[in-house]
């Protein structure tokens, strides 16, 4: 992803690309809600939660064993399933990392 393009088009507010001398002035105070209504965030939110409905033709080549057809070639999965699968794998990795910490329930 070309992050500068996200900033240049106004699709997201990104610290590294903010120019205080621009017409917009100083960097706004950052909080999660600053980017909620921006195109980049709204697009990813839609793809994550409703990609199968709003982008049914958007697929990603899958390389996981569970997704491979019998002939050994790689198959495709929808963008929603891809994003959700990777998010859950991330959460699983975090849980595995911190499971033995004394302050984790």
mmCIF file with all atom_site columns, N, CA and C in Angstrom, residues 18-28:
data_model
loop_
_atom_site.group_PDB
_atom_site.id
_atom_site.type_symbol
_atom_site.label_atom_id
_atom_site.label_alt_id
_atom_site.label_comp_id
_atom_site.label_asym_id
_atom_site.label_entity_id
_atom_site.label_seq_id
_atom_site.pdbx_PDB_ins_code
_atom_site.Cartn_x
_atom_site.Cartn_y
_atom_site.Cartn_z
_atom_site.occupancy
_atom_site.B_iso_or_equiv
_atom_site.pdbx_formal_charge
_atom_site.auth_seq_id
_atom_site.auth_comp_id
_atom_site.auth_asym_id
_atom_site.auth_atom_id
_atom_site.pdbx_PDB_model_num
ATOM 1  N N  . UNK A 1 18 ? 1.969  14.412 7.256  1.00 0.00 ? 18 UNK A N  1
ATOM 2  C CA . UNK A 1 18 ? 1.351  15.707 7.548  1.00 0.00 ? 18 UNK A CA 1
ATOM 3  C C  . UNK A 1 18 ? 2.387  16.811 7.421  1.00 0.00 ? 18 UNK A C  1
ATOM 4  N N  . UNK A 1 19 ? 2.051  17.872 6.728  1.00 0.00 ? 19 UNK A N  1
ATOM 5  C CA . UNK A 1 19 ? 2.952  19.002 6.530  1.00 0.00 ? 19 UNK A CA 1
ATOM 6  C C  . UNK A 1 19 ? 2.349  20.206 7.243  1.00 0.00 ? 19 UNK A C  1
ATOM 7  N N  . UNK A 1 20 ? 2.948  20.606 8.351  1.00 0.00 ? 20 UNK A N  1
ATOM 8  C CA . UNK A 1 20 ? 2.408  21.706 9.158  1.00 0.00 ? 20 UNK A CA 1
ATOM 9  C C  . UNK A 1 20 ? 2.400  23.025 8.394  1.00 0.00 ? 20 UNK A C  1
ATOM 10 N N  . UNK A 1 21 ? 3.233  23.149 7.374  1.00 0.00 ? 21 UNK A N  1
ATOM 11 C CA . UNK A 1 21 ? 3.267  24.399 6.615  1.00 0.00 ? 21 UNK A CA 1
ATOM 12 C C  . UNK A 1 21 ? 2.223  24.411 5.495  1.00 0.00 ? 21 UNK A C  1
ATOM 13 N N  . UNK A 1 22 ? 1.451  23.359 5.390  1.00 0.00 ? 22 UNK A N  1
ATOM 14 C CA . UNK A 1 22 ? 0.428  23.310 4.348  1.00 0.00 ? 22 UNK A CA 1
ATOM 15 C C  . UNK A 1 22 ? -0.758 24.192 4.728  1.00 0.00 ? 22 UNK A C  1
ATOM 16 N N  . UNK A 1 23 ? -1.720 24.270 3.853  1.00 0.00 ? 23 UNK A N  1
ATOM 17 C CA . UNK A 1 23 ? -2.906 25.087 4.102  1.00 0.00 ? 23 UNK A CA 1
ATOM 18 C C  . UNK A 1 23 ? -3.720 24.578 5.291  1.00 0.00 ? 23 UNK A C  1
ATOM 19 N N  . UNK A 1 24 ? -3.501 23.336 5.693  1.00 0.00 ? 24 UNK A N  1
ATOM 20 C CA . UNK A 1 24 ? -4.264 22.749 6.793  1.00 0.00 ? 24 UNK A CA 1
ATOM 21 C C  . UNK A 1 24 ? -3.669 23.065 8.153  1.00 0.00 ? 24 UNK A C  1
ATOM 22 N N  . UNK A 1 25 ? -2.442 23.537 8.197  1.00 0.00 ? 25 UNK A N  1
ATOM 23 C CA . UNK A 1 25 ? -1.822 23.931 9.456  1.00 0.00 ? 25 UNK A CA 1
ATOM 24 C C  . UNK A 1 25 ? -1.298 22.763 10.279 1.00 0.00 ? 25 UNK A C  1
ATOM 25 N N  . UNK A 1 26 ? -1.305 22.954 11.594 1.00 0.00 ? 26 UNK A N  1
ATOM 26 C CA . UNK A 1 26 ? -0.763 21.953 12.505 1.00 0.00 ? 26 UNK A CA 1
ATOM 27 C C  . UNK A 1 26 ? -1.535 20.643 12.436 1.00 0.00 ? 26 UNK A C  1
ATOM 28 N N  . UNK A 1 27 ? -0.826 19.588 12.777 1.00 0.00 ? 27 UNK A N  1
ATOM 29 C CA . UNK A 1 27 ? -1.433 18.257 12.813 1.00 0.00 ? 27 UNK A CA 1
ATOM 30 C C  . UNK A 1 27 ? -2.582 18.249 13.810 1.00 0.00 ? 27 UNK A C  1
ATOM 31 N N  . UNK A 1 28 ? -3.752 17.725 13.413 1.00 0.00 ? 28 UNK A N  1
ATOM 32 C CA . UNK A 1 28 ? -4.854 17.672 14.373 1.00 0.00 ? 28 UNK A CA 1
ATOM 33 C C  . UNK A 1 28 ? -4.561 16.663 15.477 1.00 0.00 ? 28 UNK A C  1
#
